[in-house]
Short mmCIF file of C-alpha atoms and ligand atoms in Angstrom, two decimals:
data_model
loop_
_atom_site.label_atom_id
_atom_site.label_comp_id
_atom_site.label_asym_id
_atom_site.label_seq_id
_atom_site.Cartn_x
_atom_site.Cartn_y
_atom_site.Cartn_z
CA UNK A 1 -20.95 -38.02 -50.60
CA UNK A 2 -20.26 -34.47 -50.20
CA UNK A 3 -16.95 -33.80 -51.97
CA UNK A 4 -15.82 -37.35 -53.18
CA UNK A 5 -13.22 -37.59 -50.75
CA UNK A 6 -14.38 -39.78 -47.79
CA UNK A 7 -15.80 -42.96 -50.24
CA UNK A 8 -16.92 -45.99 -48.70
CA UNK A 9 -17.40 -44.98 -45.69
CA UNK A 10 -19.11 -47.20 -43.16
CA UNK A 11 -22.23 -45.60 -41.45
CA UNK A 12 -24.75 -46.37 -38.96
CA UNK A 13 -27.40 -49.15 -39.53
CA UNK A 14 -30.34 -47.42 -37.74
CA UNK A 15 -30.67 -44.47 -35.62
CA UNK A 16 -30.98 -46.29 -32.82
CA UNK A 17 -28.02 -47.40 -33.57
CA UNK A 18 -26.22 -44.16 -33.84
CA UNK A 19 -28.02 -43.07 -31.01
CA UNK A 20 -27.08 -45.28 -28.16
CA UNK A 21 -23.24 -44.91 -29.86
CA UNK A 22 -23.16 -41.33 -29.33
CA UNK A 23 -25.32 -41.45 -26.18
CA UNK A 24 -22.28 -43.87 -25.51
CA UNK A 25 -19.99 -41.85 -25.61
CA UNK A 26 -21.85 -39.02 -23.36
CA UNK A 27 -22.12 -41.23 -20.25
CA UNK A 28 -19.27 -42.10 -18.93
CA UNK A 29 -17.19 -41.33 -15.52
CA UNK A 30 -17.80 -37.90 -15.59
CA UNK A 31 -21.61 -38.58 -14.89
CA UNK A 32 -21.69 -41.83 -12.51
CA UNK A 33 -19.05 -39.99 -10.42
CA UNK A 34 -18.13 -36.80 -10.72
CA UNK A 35 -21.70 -35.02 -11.06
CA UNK A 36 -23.38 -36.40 -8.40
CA UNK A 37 -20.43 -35.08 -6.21
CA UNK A 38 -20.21 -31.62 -8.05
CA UNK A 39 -23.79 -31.37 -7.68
CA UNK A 40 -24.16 -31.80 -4.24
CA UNK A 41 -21.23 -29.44 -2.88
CA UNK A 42 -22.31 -27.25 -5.87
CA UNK A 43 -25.93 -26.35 -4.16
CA UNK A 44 -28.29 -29.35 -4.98
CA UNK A 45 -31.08 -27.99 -6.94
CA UNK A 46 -30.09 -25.01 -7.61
CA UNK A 47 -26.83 -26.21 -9.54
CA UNK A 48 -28.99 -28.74 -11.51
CA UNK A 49 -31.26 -26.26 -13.19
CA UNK A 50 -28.25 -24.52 -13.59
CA UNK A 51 -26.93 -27.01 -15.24
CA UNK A 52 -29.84 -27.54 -17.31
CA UNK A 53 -29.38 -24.11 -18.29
CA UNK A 54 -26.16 -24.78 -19.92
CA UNK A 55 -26.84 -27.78 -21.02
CA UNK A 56 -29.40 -26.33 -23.25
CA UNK A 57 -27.26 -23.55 -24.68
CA UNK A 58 -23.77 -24.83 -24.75
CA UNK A 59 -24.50 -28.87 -24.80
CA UNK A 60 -27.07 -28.34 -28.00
CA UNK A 61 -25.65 -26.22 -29.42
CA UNK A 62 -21.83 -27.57 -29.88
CA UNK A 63 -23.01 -31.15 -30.21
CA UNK A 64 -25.30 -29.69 -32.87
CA UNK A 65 -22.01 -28.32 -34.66
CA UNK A 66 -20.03 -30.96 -34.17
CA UNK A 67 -22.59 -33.48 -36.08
CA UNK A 68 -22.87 -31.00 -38.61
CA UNK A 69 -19.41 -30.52 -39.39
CA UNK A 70 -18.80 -34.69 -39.87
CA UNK A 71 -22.27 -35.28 -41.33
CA UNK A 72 -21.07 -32.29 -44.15
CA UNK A 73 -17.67 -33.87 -44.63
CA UNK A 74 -17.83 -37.31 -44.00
CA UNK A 75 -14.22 -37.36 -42.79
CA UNK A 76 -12.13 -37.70 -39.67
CA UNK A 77 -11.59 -34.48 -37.75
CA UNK A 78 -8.48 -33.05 -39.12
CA UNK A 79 -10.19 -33.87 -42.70
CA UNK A 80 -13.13 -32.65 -41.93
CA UNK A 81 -11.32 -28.77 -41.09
CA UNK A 82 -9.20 -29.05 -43.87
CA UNK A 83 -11.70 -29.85 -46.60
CA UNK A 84 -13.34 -26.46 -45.43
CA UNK A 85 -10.44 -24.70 -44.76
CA UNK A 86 -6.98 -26.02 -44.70
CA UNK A 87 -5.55 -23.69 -42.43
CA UNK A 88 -7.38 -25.11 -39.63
CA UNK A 89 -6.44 -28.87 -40.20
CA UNK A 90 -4.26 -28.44 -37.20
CA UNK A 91 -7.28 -28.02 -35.37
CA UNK A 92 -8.82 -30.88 -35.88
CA UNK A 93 -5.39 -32.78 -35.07
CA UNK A 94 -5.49 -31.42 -31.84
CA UNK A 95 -8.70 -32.65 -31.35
CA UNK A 96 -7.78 -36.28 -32.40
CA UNK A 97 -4.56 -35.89 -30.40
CA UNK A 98 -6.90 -34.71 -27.28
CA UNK A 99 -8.93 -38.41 -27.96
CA UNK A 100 -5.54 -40.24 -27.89
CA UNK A 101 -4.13 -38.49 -24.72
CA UNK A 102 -7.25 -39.00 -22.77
CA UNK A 103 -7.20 -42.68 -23.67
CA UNK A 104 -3.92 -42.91 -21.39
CA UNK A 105 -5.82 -42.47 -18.16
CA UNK A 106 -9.46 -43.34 -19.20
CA UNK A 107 -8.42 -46.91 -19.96
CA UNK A 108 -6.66 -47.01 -16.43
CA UNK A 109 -9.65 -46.31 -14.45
CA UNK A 110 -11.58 -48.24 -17.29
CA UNK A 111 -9.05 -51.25 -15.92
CA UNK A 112 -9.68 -50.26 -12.05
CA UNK A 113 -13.74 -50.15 -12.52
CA UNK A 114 -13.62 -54.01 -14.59
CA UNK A 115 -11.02 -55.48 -11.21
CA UNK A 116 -13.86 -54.17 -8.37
CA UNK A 117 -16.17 -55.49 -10.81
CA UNK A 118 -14.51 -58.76 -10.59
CA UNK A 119 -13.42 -58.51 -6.90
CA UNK A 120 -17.32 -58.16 -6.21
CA UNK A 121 -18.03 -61.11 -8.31
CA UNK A 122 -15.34 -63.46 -6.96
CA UNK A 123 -16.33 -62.39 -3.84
CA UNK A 124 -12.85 -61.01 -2.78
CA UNK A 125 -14.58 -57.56 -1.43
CA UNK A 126 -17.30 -57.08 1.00
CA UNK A 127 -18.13 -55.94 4.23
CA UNK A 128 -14.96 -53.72 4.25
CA UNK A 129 -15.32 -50.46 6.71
CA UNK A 130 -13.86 -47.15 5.18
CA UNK A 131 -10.61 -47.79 6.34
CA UNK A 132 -9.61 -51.15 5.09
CA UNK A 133 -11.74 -49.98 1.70
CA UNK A 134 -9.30 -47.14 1.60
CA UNK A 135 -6.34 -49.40 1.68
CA UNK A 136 -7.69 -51.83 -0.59
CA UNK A 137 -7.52 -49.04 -3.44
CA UNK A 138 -4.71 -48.17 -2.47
CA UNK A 139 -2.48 -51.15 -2.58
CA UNK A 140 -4.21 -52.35 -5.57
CA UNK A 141 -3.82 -48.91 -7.32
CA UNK A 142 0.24 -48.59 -6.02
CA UNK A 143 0.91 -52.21 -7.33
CA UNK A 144 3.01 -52.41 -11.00
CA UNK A 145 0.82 -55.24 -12.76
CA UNK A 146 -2.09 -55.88 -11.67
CA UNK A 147 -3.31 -52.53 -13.11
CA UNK A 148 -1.68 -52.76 -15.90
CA UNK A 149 -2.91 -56.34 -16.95
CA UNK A 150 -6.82 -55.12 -16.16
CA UNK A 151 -6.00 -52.31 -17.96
CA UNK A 152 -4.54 -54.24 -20.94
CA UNK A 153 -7.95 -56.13 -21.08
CA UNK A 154 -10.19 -53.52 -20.75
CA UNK A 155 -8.48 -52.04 -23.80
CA UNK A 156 -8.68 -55.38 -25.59
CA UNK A 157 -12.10 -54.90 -25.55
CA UNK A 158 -12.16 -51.50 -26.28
CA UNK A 159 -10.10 -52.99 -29.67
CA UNK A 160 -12.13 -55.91 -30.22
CA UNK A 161 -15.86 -53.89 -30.65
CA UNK A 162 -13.86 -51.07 -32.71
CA UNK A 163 -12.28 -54.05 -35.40
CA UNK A 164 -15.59 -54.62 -36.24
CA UNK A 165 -16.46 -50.90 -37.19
CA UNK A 166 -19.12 -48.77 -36.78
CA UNK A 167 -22.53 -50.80 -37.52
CA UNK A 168 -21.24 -54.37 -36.78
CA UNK A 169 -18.90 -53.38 -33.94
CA UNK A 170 -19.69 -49.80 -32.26
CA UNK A 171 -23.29 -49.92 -32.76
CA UNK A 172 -24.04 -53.44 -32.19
CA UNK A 173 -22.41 -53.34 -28.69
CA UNK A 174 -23.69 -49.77 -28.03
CA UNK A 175 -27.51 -51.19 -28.46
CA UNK A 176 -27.03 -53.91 -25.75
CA UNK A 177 -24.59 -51.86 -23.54
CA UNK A 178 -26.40 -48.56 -23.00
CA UNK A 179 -29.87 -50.10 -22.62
CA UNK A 180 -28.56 -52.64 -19.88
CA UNK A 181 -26.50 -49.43 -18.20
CA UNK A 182 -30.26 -48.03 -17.92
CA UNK A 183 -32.00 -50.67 -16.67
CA UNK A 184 -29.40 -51.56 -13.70
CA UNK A 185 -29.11 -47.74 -12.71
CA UNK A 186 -32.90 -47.81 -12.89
CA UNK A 187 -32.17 -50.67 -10.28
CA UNK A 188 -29.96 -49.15 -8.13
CA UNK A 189 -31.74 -45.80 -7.86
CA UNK A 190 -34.60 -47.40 -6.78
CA UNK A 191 -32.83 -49.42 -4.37
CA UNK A 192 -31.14 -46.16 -3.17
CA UNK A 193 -33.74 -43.88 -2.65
CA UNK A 194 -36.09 -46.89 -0.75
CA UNK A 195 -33.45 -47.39 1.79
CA UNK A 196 -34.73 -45.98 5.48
CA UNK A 197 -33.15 -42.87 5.60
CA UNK A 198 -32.14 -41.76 2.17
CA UNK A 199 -33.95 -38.88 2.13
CA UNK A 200 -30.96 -36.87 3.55
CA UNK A 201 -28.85 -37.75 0.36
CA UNK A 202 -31.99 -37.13 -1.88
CA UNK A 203 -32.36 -33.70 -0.42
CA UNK A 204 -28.64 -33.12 -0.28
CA UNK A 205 -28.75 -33.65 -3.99
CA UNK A 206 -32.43 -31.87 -4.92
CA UNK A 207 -32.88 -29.75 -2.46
CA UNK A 208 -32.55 -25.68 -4.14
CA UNK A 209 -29.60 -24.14 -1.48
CA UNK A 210 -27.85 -21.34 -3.39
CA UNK A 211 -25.91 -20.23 -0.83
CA UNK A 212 -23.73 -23.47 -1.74
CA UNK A 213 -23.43 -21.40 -5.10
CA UNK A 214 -20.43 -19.10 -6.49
CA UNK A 215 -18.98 -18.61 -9.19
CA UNK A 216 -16.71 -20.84 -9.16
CA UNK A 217 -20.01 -23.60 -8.95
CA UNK A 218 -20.71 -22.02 -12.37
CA UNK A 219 -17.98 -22.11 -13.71
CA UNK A 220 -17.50 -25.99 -12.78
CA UNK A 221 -21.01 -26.58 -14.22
CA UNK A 222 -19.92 -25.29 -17.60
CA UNK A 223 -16.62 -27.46 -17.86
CA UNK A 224 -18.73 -30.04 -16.71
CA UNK A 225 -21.22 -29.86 -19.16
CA UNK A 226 -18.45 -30.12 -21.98
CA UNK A 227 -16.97 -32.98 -20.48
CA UNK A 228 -20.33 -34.90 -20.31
CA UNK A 229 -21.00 -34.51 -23.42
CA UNK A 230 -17.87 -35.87 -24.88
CA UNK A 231 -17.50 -32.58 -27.10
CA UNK A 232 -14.75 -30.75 -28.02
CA UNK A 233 -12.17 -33.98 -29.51
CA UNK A 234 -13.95 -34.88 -32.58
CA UNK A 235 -15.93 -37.33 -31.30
CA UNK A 236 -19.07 -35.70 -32.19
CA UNK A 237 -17.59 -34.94 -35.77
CA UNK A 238 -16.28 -38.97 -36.25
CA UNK A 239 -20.02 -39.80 -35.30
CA UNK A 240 -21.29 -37.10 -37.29
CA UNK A 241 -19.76 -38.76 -40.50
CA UNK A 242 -21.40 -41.73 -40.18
CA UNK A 243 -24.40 -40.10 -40.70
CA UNK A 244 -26.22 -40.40 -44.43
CA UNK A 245 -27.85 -37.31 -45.55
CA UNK A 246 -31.13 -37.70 -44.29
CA UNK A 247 -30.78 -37.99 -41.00
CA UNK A 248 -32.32 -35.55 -38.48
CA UNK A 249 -29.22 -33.98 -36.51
CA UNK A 250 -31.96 -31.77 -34.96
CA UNK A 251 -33.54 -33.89 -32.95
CA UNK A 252 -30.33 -35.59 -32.62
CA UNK A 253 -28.71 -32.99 -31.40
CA UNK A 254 -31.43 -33.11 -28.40
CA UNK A 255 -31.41 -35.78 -27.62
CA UNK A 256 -27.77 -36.82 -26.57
CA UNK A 257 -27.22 -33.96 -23.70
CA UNK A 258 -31.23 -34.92 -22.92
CA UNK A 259 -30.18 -38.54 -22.39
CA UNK A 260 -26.39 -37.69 -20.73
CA UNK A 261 -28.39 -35.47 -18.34
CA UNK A 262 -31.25 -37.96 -17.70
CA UNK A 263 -27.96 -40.84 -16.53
CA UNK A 264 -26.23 -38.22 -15.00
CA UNK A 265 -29.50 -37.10 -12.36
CA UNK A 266 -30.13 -40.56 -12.12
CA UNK A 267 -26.53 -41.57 -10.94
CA UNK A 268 -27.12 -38.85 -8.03
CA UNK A 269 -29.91 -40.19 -7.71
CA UNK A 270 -28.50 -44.30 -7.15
CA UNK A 271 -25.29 -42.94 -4.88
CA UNK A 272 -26.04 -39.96 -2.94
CA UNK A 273 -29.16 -41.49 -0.62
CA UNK A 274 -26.90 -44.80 -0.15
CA UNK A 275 -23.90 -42.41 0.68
CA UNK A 276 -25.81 -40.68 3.60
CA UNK A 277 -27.97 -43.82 4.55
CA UNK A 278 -25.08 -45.43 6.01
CA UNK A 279 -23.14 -42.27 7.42
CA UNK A 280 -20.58 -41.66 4.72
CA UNK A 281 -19.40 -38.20 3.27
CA UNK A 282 -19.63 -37.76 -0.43
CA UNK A 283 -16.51 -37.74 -1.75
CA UNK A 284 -14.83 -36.14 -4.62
CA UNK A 285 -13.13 -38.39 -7.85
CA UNK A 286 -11.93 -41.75 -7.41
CA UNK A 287 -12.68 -41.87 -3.69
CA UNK A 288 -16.29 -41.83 -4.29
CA UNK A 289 -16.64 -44.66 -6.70
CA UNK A 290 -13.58 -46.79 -5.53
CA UNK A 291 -13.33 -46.20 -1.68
CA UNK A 292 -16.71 -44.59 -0.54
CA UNK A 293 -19.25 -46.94 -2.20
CA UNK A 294 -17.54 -50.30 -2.14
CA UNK A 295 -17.90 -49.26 1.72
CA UNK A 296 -21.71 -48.65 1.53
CA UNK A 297 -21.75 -51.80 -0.43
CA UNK A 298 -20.30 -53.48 2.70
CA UNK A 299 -22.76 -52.73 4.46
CA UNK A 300 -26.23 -52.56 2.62
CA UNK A 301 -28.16 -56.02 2.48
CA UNK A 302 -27.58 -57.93 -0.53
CA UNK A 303 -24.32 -55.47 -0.97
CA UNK A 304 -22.47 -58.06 -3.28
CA UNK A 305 -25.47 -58.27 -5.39
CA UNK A 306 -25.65 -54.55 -6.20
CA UNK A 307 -21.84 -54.08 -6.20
CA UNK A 308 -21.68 -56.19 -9.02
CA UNK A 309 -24.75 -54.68 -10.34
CA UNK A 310 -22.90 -51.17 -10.21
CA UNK A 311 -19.10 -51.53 -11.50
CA UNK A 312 -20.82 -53.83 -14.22
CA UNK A 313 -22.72 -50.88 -15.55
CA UNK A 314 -19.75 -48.05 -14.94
CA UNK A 315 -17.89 -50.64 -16.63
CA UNK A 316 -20.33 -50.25 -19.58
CA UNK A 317 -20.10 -46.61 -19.20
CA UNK A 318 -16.40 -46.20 -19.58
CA UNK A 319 -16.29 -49.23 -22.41
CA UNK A 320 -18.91 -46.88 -24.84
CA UNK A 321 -16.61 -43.91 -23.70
CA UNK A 322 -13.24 -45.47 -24.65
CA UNK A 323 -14.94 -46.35 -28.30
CA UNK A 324 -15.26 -43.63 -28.84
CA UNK A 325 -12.20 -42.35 -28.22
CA UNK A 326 -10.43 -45.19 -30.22
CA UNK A 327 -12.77 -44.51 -33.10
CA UNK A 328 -11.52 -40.94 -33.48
CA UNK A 329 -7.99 -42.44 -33.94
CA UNK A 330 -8.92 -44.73 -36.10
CA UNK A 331 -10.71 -42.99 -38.68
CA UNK A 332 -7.72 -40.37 -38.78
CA UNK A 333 -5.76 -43.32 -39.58
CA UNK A 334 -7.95 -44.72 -42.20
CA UNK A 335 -8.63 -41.85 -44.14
CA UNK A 336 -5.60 -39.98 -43.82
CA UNK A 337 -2.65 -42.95 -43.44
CA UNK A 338 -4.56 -45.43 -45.56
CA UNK A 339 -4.38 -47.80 -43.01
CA UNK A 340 -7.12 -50.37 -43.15
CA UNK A 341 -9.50 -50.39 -39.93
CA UNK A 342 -7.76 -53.58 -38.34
CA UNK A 343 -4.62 -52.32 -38.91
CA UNK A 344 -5.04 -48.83 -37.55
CA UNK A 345 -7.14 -50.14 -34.62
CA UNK A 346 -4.32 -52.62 -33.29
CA UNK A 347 -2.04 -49.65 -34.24
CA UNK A 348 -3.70 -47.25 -32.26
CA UNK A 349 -4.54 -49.79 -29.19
CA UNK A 350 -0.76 -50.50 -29.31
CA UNK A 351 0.56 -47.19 -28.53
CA UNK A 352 -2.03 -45.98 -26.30
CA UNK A 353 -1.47 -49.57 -24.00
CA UNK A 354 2.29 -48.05 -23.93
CA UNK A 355 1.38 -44.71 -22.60
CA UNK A 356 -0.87 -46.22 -20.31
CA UNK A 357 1.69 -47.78 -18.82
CA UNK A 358 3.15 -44.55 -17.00
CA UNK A 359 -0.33 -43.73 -15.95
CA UNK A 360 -1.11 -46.25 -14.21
CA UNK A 361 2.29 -46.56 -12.45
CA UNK A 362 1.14 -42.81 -11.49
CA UNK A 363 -0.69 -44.63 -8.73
CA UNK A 364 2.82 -46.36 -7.60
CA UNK A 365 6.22 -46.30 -8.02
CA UNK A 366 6.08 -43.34 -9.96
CA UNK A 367 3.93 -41.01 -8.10
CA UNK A 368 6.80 -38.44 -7.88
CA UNK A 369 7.56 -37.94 -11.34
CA UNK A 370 6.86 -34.81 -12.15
CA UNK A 371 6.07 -33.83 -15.64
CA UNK A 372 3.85 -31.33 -16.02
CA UNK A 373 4.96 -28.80 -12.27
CA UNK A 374 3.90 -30.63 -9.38
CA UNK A 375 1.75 -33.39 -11.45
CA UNK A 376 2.61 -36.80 -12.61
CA UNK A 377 1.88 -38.47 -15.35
CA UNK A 378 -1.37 -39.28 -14.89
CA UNK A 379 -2.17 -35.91 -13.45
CA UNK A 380 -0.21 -33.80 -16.58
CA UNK A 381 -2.69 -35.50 -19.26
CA UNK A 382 -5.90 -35.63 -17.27
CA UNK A 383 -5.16 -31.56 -16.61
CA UNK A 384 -3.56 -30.73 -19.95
CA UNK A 385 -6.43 -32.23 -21.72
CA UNK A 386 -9.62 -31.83 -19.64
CA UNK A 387 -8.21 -28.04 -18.80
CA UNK A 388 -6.75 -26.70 -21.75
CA UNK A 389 -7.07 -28.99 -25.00
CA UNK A 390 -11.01 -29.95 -25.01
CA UNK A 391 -11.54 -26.29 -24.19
CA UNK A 392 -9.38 -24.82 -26.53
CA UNK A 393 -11.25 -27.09 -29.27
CA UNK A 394 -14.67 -26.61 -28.27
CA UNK A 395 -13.54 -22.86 -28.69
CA UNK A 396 -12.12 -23.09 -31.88
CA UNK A 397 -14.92 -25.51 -32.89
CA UNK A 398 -17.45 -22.47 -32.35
CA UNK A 399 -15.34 -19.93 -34.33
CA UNK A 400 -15.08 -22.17 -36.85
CA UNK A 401 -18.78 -22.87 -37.14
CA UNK A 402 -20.01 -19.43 -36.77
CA UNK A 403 -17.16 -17.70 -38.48
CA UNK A 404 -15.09 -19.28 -41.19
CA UNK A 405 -17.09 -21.97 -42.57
CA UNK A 406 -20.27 -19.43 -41.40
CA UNK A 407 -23.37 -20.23 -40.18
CA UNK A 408 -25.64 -20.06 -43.58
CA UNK A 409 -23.48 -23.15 -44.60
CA UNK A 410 -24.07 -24.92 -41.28
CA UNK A 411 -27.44 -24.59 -41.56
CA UNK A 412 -27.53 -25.43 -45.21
CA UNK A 413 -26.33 -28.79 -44.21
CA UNK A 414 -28.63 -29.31 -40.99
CA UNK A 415 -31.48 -28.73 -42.58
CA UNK A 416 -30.82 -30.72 -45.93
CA UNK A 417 -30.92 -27.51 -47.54
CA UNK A 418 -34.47 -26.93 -46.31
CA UNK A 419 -35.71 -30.26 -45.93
CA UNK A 420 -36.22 -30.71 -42.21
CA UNK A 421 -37.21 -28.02 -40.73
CA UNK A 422 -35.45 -26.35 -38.08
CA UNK A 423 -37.12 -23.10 -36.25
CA UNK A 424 -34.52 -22.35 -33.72
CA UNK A 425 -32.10 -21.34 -37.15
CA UNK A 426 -31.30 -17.72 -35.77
CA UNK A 427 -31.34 -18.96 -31.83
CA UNK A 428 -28.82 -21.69 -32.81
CA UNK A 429 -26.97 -19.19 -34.87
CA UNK A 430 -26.70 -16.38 -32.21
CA UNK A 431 -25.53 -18.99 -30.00
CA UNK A 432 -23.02 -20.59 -31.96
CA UNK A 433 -21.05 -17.05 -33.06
CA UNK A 434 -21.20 -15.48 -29.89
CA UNK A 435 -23.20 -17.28 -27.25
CA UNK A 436 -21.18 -20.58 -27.05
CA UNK A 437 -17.50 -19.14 -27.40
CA UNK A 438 -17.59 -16.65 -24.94
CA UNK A 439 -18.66 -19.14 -22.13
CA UNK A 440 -16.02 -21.45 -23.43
CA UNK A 441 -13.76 -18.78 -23.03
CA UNK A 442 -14.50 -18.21 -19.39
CA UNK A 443 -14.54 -22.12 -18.91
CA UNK A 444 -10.79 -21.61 -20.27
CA UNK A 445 -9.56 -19.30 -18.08
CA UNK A 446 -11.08 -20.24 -14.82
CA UNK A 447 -9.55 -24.15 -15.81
CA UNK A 448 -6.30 -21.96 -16.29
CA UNK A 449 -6.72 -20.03 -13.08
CA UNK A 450 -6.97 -17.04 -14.49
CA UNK A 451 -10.84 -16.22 -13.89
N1 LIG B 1 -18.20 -37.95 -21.65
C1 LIG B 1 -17.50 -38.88 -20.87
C2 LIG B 1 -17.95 -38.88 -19.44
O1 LIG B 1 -18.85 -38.21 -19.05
C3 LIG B 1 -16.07 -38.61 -20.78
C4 LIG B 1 -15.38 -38.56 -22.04
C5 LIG B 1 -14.68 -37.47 -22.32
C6 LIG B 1 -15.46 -39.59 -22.90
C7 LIG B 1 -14.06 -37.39 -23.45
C8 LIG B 1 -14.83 -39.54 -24.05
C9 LIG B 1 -14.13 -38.41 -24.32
O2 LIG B 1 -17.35 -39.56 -18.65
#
C-alpha cells in the first residue's frame, strides 16, 4: 500500500480479470452505435486511420495516466487527487459526479436495449417495415412505466454484480460477458458482410473518401475517442486501484483502446453491410440501433434469431459500462463515507433509479421541460456531461499528470521504479504535458461551439 490510507482494498484476481473489466467498461453504446455511424458520414477509411491516429496518442496515453494515478494511490478519484495534492480533490469529485450523472441516461437506454431484447425473444417484434418500427420506439419510449420498470431492472443488475465487488462480482461477470459480446459480434459480422449485396455498406464504411472529411470529422473523432474509452470520470483511476504493484499498466494501457477499437470496427463491420443490404440509410443515435436495425432484422432470414443475438450482446455492452460507472460511486462512498460496499451500492443505485426517472420521462410526458436552454432532461445531462464535464476532466487529468504531480513521479510508479521496462518514457511524457491537453482543449471548445 502506497501511503496507508486505502487498506483492505479489494483487487483483481487475475489480469484477465481486470482486463475484460476495464475492456468492459470501453465498449459500450458509443461503439455498437455511434461509431459505425460517425465513421461512415465521417469518410470511411480515411476517418478510421484517423481515428487510429488518436487513438494511439490520446487513448494510450490518458488511459495510461489514469491507471497510474489509482494504481499509485489505491483510492477513489477524489482520494486519489487529494492524497497528491489536496487542492485538486474537487477534481476528482467532478469526475465521480460526471459517473453518477451519466448513469441517469445510460441506465435508460441500458433499460430500452434489455425490452427489444425481450420483445425479440417473446417474439412481440418482427417483420416490422421502417415505419411501424419507428412508431414502435416511439410509443414504447413516450410511455411512463414501461421504461421505467426495464430500466429499474437493468439497474438491479447493474447493483447485484457491483454487491459482490470487484473479483467476485465485477470481474467474474466481466470474464463471461465480454467474451460472449465477442463471439456473437463475431457472429453477426460474419452474417453481415456474407449477405448478397453488403459490399456497399462494407465500402461505405472502409472505403478511404476524404472529401467526406473536415474538421469538424476530426474534431468528432477526438471526442469520440474519449468517450470510447470510458476516460475522463475516474473510471480508469477506480480500476487502476485495484491493481497490486506488479502489474504491467504498460501493456495494459495497450491493450484496452486496442480491444475498444477492435469491437468498435467490428460493430461497423456487423451493421453497416446489413443497413445497405436491405435499402436502409444509416442513421445517427438511437434511430440506428432502435428503429433502423430492428427493421433490417424484419427482414433478413432468420431475423429473430440474430435480433436476439444482437440486443443480447449491446445489452452486455451497456451492463459492463454501467459497472463501471456504479463502481466509481461506490468506492467514493467506501473510502471516503465509510459506508460498507452493500450499503453504498444500494445507496448509490437508489438515487441514481430517482434521477432516472426524469430521463426517461424525457422520451414522454416531459419532453418539453426545459432545463438546460432548449434541452430536457435527458438532453441537459447527456450534453453537460459528454460536452463539458468528461472533457474538462480528461483536461485537468493531463495537467495534473504532467504538471503537478509531474511526470518523473508518474513514471516512477509505471515502471515499478524501474522494474518493467517502458521505452516510450519521453514519448509518453511529451504527450501527456503538452500533446494530450491541447487536443482536449480543442475537443472542448468545438463540444462548446466555440471552435
Ligand atoms: N465507453 C462507453 C461506450 O463506448 C461509454 C461510457 C462512457 C461508459 C462513460 C462509461 C462511462 O459506450
Amino acid at each position: 500500500m502506497s501511503n496507508g490510507i486505502g487498506t483492505n482494498r479489494d483487487q483483481w484476481g487475475t489480469r484477465a480479470g481486470f482486463l475484460m473489466a476495464t475492456v468492459g467498461s470501453a465498449v459500450g453504446l458509443g461503439n455498437l452505435w455511434r461509431f459505425p455511424y460517425i465513421a461512415g458520414e465521417g469518410g470511411g477509411g480515411a476517418f478510421l486511420l484517423f481515428y487510429l491516429i488518436i487513438v494511439v496518442i490520446l487513448g494510450f496515453t490518458v488511459t495510461m495516466a489514469e491507471l497510474t494515478l489509482g494504481r499509485h494511490t489505491q483510492l477513489n478519484p477524489m482520494g486519489a487527487y487529494r492524497s497528491i495534492k489536496k487542492k485538486w480533490a474537487w477534481v476528482g469529485r467532478m469526475a465521480i459526479l460526471t459517473a453518477f450523472l451519466i448513469m441517469f441516461y445510460y441506465c435508460v437506454i441500458g433499460g430500452w436495449v434489455l425490452k427489444y431484447f425481450v420483445a425479440f425473444l417473446t417474439g412481440q417484434f418482427g417483420g416490422s417495415n421502417l415505419a411501424a418500427s419507428k412508431a414502435l420506439f416511439a410509443s414504447f419510449t413516450g410511455s411512463t412505466f414501461e421504461p421505467i420498470i426495464y430500466t429499474a431492472i437493468f439497474l438491479l443488475a447493474t447493483l447485484a454484480i457491483v454487491y459482490f465487488g470487484v473479483s467476485r462480482g465485477i470481474e467474474k461477470a466481466s470474464r463471461v460477458l465480454m467474451p460472449t459480446l465477442f463471439v456473437f459480434l463475431i457472429i453477426l459480422a460474419i452474417r453481415a458482410i456474407t449477405l448478397p449485396g453488403a459490399a456497399e455498406g462494407i465500402r461505405y464504411f472502409l472505403l478511404p473518401d476524404f472529401s467526406r472529411m473536415d474538421s469538424q470529422t476530426i474534431l468528432t473523432a477526438m471526442g469520440q475517442v474519449f468517450y470510447s474509452l470510458s476516460l475522463g470520470m475516474g473510471i480508469m483511476i477506480t480500476y487502476g486501484s485495484y491493481l497490486d504493484k506488479q502489474s504491467d499498466i504498460v501493456s495494459s494501457s495497450a491493450f484496452i483502446p486496442l480491444a475498444d477499437t477492435v469491437v468498435a470496427i467490428l460493430a461497423g463491420l456487423a451493421i453497416l453491410p446489413a443497413v445497405f443490404v436491405f435499402g436502409f440509410q444509416p442513421d445517427a443515435g438511437p434511430g440506428l440501433m432502435f428503429v433502423t436495425l430492428p427493421a433490417v432484422f424484419g427482414q433478413m432470414p432468420l431475423g429473430r434469431f440474430f435480433a436476439v443475438l444482437f440486443f443480447l450482446l449491446v445489452l452486455f455492452a451497456a451492463l459492463t459500462s454501467t459497472i463501471s460507472l456504479l463502481e466509481v460511486n461506490v468506492t467514493y462512498l467506501i473510502d471516503e463515507k465509510k459506508f460498507s460496499r452493500r450499503k453504498a451500492a444500494i445507496w448509490a443505485t437508489l438515487l441514481i433509479f430517482i434521477f432516472s426517472i426524469p430521463a426517461s420521462l424525457s422520451m414522454g410526458s416531459w419532453a418539453d421541460i426545459h432545463f438546460l436552454p432548449g434541452m430536457n432532461f435527458f438532453s441537459s445531462i447527456d450534453y453537460l456531461t459528454s460536452n463539458i464535464m468528461l472533457p474538462l476532466g480528461g483536461l485537468l487529468l493531463c495537467i495534473f499528470i504532467g504538471w503537478v504531480w509531474g511526470v518523473d513521479n508518474a513514471v516512477k510508479e509505471i515502471t515499478n521504479d524501474g522494474a518493467i521496462s517502458f521505452r516510450m518514457v519521453s514519448l509518453w511524457s511529451f504527450l501527456i504535458k503538452y500533446v494530450a491537453p491541447l487536443f482536449i482543449l480543442l475537443i472542448f471548445l468545438n463540444a462548446l461551439g466555440i471552435i
